[in-house]
mmCIF file of C-alpha atoms in Angstrom:
data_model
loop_
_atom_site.group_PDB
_atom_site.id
_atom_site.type_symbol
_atom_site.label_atom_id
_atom_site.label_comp_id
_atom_site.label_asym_id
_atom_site.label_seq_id
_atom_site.Cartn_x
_atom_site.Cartn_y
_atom_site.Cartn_z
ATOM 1 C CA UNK M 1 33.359 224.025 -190.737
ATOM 2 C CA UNK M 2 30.717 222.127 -193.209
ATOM 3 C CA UNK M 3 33.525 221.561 -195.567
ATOM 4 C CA UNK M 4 35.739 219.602 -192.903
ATOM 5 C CA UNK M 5 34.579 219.281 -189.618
ATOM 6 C CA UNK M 6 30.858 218.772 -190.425
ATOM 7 C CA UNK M 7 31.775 215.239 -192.280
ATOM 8 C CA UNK M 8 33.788 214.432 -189.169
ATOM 9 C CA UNK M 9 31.557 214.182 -186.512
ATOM 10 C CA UNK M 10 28.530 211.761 -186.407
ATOM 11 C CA UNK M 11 25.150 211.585 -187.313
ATOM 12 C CA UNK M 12 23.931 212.738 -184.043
ATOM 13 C CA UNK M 13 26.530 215.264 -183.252
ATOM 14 C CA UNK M 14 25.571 216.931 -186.794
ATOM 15 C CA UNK M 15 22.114 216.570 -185.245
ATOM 16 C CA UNK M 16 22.940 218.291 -182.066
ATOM 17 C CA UNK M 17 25.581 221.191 -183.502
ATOM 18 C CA UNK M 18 23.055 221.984 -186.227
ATOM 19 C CA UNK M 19 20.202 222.727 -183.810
ATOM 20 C CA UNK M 20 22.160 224.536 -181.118
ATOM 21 C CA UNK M 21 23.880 226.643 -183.271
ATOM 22 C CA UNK M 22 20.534 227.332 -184.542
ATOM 23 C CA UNK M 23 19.179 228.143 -181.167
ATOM 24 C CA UNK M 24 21.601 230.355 -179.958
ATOM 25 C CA UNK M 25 21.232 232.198 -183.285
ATOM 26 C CA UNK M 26 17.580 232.593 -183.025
ATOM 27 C CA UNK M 27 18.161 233.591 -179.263
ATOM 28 C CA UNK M 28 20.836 236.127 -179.976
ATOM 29 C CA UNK M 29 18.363 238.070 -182.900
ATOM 30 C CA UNK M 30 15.744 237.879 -180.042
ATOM 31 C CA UNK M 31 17.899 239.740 -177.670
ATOM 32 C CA UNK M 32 18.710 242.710 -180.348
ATOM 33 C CA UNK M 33 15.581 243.337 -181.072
ATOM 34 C CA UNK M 34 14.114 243.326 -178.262
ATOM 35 C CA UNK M 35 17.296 245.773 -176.995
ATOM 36 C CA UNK M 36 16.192 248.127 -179.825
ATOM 37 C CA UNK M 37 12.834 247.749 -178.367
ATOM 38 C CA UNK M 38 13.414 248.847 -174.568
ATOM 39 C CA UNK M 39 15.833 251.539 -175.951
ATOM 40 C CA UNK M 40 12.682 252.878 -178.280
ATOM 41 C CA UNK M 41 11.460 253.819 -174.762
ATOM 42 C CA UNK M 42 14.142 255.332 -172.870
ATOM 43 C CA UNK M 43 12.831 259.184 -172.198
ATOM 44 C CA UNK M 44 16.485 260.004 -171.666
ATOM 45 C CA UNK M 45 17.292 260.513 -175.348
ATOM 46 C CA UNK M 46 13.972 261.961 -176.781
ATOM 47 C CA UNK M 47 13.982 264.490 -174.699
ATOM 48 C CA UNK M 48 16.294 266.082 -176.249
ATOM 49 C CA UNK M 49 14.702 266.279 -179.467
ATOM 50 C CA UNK M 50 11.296 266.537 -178.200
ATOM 51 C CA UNK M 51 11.505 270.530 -178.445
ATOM 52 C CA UNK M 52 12.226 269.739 -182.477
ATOM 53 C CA UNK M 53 10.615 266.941 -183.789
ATOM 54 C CA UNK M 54 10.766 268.376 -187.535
ATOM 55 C CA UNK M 55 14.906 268.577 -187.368
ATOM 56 C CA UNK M 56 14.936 264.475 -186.282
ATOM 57 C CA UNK M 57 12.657 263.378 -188.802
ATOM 58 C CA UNK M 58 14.534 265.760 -191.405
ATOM 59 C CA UNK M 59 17.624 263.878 -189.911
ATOM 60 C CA UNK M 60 16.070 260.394 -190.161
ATOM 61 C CA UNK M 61 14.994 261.096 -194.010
ATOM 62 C CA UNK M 62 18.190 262.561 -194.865
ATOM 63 C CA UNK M 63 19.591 259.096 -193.137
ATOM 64 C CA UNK M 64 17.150 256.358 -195.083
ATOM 65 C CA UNK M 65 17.812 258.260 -198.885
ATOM 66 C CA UNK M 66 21.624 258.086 -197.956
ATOM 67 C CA UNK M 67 20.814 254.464 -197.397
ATOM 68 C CA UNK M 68 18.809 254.082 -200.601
ATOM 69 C CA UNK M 69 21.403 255.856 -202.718
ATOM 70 C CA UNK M 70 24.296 254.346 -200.932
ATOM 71 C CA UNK M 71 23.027 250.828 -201.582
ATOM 72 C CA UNK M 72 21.909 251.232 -205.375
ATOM 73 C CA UNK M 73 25.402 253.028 -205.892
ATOM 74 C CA UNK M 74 27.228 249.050 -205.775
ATOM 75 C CA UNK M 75 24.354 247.229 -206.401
ATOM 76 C CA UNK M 76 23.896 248.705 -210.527
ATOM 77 C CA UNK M 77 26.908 249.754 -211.829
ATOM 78 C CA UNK M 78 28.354 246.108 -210.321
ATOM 79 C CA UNK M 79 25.570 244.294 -211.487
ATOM 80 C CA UNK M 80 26.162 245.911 -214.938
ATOM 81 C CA UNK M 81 29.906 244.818 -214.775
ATOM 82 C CA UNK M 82 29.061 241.185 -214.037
ATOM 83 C CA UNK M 83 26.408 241.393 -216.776
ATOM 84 C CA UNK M 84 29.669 243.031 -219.081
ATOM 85 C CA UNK M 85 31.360 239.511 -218.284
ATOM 86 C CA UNK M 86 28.969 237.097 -219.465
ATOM 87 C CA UNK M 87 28.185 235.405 -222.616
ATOM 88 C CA UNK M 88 25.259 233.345 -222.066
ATOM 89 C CA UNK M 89 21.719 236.141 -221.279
ATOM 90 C CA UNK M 90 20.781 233.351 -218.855
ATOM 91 C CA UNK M 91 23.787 233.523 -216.733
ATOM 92 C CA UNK M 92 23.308 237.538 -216.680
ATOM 93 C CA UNK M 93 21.557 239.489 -213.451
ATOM 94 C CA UNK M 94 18.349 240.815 -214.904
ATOM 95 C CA UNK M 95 17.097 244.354 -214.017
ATOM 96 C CA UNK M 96 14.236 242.834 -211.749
ATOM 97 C CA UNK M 97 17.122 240.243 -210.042
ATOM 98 C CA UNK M 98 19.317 243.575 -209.762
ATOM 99 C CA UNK M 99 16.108 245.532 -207.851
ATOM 100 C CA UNK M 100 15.728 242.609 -205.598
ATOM 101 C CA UNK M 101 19.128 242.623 -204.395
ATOM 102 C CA UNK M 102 19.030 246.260 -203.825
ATOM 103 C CA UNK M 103 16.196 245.656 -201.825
ATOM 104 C CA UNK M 104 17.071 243.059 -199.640
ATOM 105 C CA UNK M 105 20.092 245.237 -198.529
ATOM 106 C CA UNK M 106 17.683 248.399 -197.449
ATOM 107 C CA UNK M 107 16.833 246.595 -194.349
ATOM 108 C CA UNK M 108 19.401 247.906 -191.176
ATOM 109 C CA UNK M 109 19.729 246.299 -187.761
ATOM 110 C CA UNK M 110 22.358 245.531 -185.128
ATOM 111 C CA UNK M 111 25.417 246.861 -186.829
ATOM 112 C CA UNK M 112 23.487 250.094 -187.507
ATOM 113 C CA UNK M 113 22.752 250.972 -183.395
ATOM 114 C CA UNK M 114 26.323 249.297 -182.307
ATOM 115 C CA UNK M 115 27.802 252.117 -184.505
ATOM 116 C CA UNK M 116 25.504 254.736 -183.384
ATOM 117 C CA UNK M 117 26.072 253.909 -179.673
ATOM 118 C CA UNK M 118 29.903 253.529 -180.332
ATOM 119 C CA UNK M 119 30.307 257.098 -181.829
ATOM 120 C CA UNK M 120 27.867 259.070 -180.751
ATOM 121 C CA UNK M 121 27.780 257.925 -176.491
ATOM 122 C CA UNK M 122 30.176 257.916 -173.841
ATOM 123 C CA UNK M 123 30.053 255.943 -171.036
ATOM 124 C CA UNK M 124 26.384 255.009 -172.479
ATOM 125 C CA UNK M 125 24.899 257.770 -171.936
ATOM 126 C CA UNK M 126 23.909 261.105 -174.212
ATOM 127 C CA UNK M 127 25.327 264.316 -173.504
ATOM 128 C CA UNK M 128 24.931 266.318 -176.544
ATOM 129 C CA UNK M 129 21.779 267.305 -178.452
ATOM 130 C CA UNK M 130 23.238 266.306 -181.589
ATOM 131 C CA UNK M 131 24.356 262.851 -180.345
ATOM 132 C CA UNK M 132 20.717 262.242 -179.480
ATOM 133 C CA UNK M 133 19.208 263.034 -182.411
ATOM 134 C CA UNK M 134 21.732 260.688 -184.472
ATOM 135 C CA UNK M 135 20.999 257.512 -182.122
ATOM 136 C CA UNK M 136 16.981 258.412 -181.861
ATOM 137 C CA UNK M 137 17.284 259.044 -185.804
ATOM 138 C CA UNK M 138 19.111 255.984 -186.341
ATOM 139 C CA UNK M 139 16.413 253.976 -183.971
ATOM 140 C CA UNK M 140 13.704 255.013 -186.261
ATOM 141 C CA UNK M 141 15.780 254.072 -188.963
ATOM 142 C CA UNK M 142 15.840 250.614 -187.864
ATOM 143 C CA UNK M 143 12.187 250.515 -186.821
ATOM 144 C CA UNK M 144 11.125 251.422 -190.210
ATOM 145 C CA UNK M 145 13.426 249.737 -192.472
ATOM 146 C CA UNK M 146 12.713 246.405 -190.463
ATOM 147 C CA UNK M 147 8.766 246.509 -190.173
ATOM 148 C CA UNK M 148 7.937 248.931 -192.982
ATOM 149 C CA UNK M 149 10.415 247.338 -195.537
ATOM 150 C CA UNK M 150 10.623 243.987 -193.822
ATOM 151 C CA UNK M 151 6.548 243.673 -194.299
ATOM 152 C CA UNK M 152 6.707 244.927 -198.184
ATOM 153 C CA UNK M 153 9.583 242.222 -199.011
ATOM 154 C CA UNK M 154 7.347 239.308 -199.637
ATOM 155 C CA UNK M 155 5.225 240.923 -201.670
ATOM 156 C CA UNK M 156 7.895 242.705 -203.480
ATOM 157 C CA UNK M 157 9.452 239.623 -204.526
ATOM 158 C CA UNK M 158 5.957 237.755 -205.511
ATOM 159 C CA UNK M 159 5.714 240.658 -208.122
ATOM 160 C CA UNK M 160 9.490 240.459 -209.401
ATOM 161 C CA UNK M 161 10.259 237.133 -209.061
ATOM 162 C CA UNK M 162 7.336 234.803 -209.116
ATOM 163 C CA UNK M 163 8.975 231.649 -210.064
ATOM 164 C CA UNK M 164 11.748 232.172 -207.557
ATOM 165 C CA UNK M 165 9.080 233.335 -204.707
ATOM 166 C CA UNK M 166 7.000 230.544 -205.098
ATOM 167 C CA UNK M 167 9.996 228.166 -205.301
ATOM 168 C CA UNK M 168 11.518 229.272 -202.187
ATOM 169 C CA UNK M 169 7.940 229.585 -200.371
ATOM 170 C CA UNK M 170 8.203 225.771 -201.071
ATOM 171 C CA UNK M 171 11.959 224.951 -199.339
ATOM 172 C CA UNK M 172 11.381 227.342 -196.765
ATOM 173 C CA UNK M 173 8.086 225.345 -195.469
ATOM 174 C CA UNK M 174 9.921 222.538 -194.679
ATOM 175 C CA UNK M 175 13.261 222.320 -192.680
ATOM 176 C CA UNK M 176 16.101 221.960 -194.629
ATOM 177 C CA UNK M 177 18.380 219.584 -194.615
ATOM 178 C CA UNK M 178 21.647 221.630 -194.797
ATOM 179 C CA UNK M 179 22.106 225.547 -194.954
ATOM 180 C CA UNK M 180 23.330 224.587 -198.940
ATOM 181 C CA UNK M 181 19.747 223.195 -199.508
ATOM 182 C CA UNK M 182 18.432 226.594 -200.431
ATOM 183 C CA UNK M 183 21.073 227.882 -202.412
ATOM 184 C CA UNK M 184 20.310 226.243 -205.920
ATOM 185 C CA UNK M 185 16.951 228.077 -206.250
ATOM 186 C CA UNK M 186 19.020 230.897 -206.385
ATOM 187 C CA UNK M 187 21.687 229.813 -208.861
ATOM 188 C CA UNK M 188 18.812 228.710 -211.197
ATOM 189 C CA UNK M 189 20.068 231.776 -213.974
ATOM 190 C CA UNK M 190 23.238 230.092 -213.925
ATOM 191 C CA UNK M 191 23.838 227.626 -217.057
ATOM 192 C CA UNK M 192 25.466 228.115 -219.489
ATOM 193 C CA UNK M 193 29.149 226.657 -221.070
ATOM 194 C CA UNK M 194 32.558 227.250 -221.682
ATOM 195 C CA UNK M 195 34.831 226.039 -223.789
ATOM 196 C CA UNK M 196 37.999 224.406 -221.929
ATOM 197 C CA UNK M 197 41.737 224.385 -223.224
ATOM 198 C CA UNK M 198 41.474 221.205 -225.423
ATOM 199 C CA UNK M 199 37.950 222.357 -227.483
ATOM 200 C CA UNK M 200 35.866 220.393 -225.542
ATOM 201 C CA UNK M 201 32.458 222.042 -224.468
ATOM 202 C CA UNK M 202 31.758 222.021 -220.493
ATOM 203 C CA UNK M 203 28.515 222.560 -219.579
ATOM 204 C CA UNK M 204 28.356 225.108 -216.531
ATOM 205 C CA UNK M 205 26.160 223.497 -213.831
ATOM 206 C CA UNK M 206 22.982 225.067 -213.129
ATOM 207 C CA UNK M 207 22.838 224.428 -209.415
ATOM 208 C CA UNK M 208 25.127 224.119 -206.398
ATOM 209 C CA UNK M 209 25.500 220.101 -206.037
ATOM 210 C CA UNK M 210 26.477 219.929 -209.837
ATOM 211 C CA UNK M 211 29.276 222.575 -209.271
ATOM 212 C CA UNK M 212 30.297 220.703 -206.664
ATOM 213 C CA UNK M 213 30.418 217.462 -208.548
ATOM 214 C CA UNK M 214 31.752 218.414 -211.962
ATOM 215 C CA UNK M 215 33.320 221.601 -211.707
ATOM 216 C CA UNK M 216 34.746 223.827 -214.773
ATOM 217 C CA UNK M 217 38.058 225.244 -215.400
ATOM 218 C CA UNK M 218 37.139 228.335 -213.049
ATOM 219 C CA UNK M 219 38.583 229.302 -209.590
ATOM 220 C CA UNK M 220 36.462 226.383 -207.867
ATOM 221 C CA UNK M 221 38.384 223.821 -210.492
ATOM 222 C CA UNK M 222 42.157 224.920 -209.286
ATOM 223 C CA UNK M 223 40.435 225.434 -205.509
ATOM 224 C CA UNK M 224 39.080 221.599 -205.655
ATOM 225 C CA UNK M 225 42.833 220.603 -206.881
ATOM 226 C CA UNK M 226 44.152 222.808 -204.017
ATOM 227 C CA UNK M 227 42.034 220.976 -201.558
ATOM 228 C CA UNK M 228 42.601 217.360 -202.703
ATOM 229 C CA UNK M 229 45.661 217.428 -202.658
ATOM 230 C CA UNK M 230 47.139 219.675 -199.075
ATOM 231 C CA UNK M 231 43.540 220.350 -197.431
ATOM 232 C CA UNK M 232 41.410 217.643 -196.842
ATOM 233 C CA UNK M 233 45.207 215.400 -195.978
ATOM 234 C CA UNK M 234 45.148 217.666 -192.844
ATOM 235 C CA UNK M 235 41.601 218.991 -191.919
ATOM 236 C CA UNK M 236 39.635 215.773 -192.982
ATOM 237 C CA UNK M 237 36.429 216.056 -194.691
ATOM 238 C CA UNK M 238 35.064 214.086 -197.631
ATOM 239 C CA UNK M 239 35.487 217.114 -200.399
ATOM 240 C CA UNK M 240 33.484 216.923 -203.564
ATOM 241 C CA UNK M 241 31.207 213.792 -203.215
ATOM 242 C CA UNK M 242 27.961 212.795 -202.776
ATOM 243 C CA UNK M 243 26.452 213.454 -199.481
ATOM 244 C CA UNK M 244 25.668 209.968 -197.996
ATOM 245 C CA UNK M 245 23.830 210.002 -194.527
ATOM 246 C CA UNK M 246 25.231 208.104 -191.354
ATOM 247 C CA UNK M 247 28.339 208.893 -189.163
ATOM 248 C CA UNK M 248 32.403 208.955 -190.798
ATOM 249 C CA UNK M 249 32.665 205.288 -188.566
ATOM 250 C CA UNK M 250 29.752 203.761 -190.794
ATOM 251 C CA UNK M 251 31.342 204.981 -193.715
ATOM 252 C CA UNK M 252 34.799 203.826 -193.628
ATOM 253 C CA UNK M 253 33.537 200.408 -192.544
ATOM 254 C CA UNK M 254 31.350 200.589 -195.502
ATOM 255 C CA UNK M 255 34.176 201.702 -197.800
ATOM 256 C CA UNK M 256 36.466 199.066 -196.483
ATOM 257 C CA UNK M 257 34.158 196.146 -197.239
#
């Protein structure tokens, strides 16, 4: 939708879809959580494991180090692929990168009670011990992965990444302009160069907008040819230039002139 429809639309209609899609975004993550907070307090379910309070927290541990395992068993061994792939050490995921993706991944939410409700509730209610003591086990699963976790990110991140903490501390205080205009602090490990068919040196681009604007002979180079030529034809959109504020009608007068 930014690629085409975005660049198709006016000023203030980019305006106006921006900030409602926003809204109901912000709106819908206030709704979940405040559904995992009313259903923190429903008696129904915790009775059933009030008689043993030891078995659900052994449940709920057994649940967060499948998490932790689970999540470090793709994050490493694909890091250390990607790393197997590249020439340049800049353009490679160092171990502190690798433990902050790991990390950011720990945190479980909306998909994680949808699933528990789905299999382990009928009619949405619980019937079986067992059932309750997966859905109040995956409750305080959530809880503590968002608040406990959630709270220790920040600082996490200070410590690993300081550069790239304080550098997105800085974009994130002020709105951005586009969803995109966050994404080069974390492509800033990306440079490096290739060497193309004819010996000529490319320089990889180090950020997002230079990717966009001279791309190498990688998947996004045969992807921009791809859209140039059948894509944009049919779903408009003004592909792989400069971004240049005002609405498409002030534009093609502008190019016309």
């Amino acid at each position: 939708m930014s690629h085409y429809t975005w660049h198709n639309v006016t000023e203030c209609s980019r305006v106006t879809t921006k900030h409602a899609f926003a809204t109901l975004s912000f709106i819908a993550e206030t709704f979940l959580f405040l559904y995992v907070g009313m259903d923190v307090l429903d008696i129904e379910k915790w009775k059933f494991v009030s008689n043993s309070p030891g078995k659900s927290l052994s449940v709920s541990s057994i649940l967060l180090g499948l998490v932790l395992v689970g999540r470090a068993a793709f994050v490493f061994p694909l890091s250390f692929l990607s790393n197997l792939t590249k020439n340049s050490p800049h353009e490679r995921i160092i171990f502190k990168q690798q433990v902050t993706i790991w990390w950011a991944g720990l945190m479980r939410g909306a998909v994680s009670i949808a699933l528990a409700y789905n299999q382990f509730t009928r009619s949405g209610h619980t019937e079986l011990r067992g059932n309750a003591i997966m859905i109040t086990s995956t409750i305080t699963i959530v809880l503590f992965s968002t608040v406990v976790l959630g709270l220790v990110t920040k600082p996490l991140v200070s410590f690993l990444l300081p550069h790239s903490a304080n550098h997105l501390s800085s974009s994130v205080s002020s709105e951005p302009s586009s969803p995109q205009s966050l994404l080069p602090s974390l492509l800033e490990h990306g440079q490096g160069s290739e060497v193309d068919g004819g010996g000529e040196i490319l320089t990889r681009p180090s950020s997002l907008r230079m990717l966009l604007s001279k791309p190498t002979h990688t998947v996004h180079y045969y992807w921009r040819k791809l859209d140039d030529a059948f894509m944009r034809p049919v779903f408009g959109g003004r592909g792989f230039v400069p971004f240049s504020p005002g609405s498409p009608t002030e534009q093609s007068l502008h190019g016309h002139i």
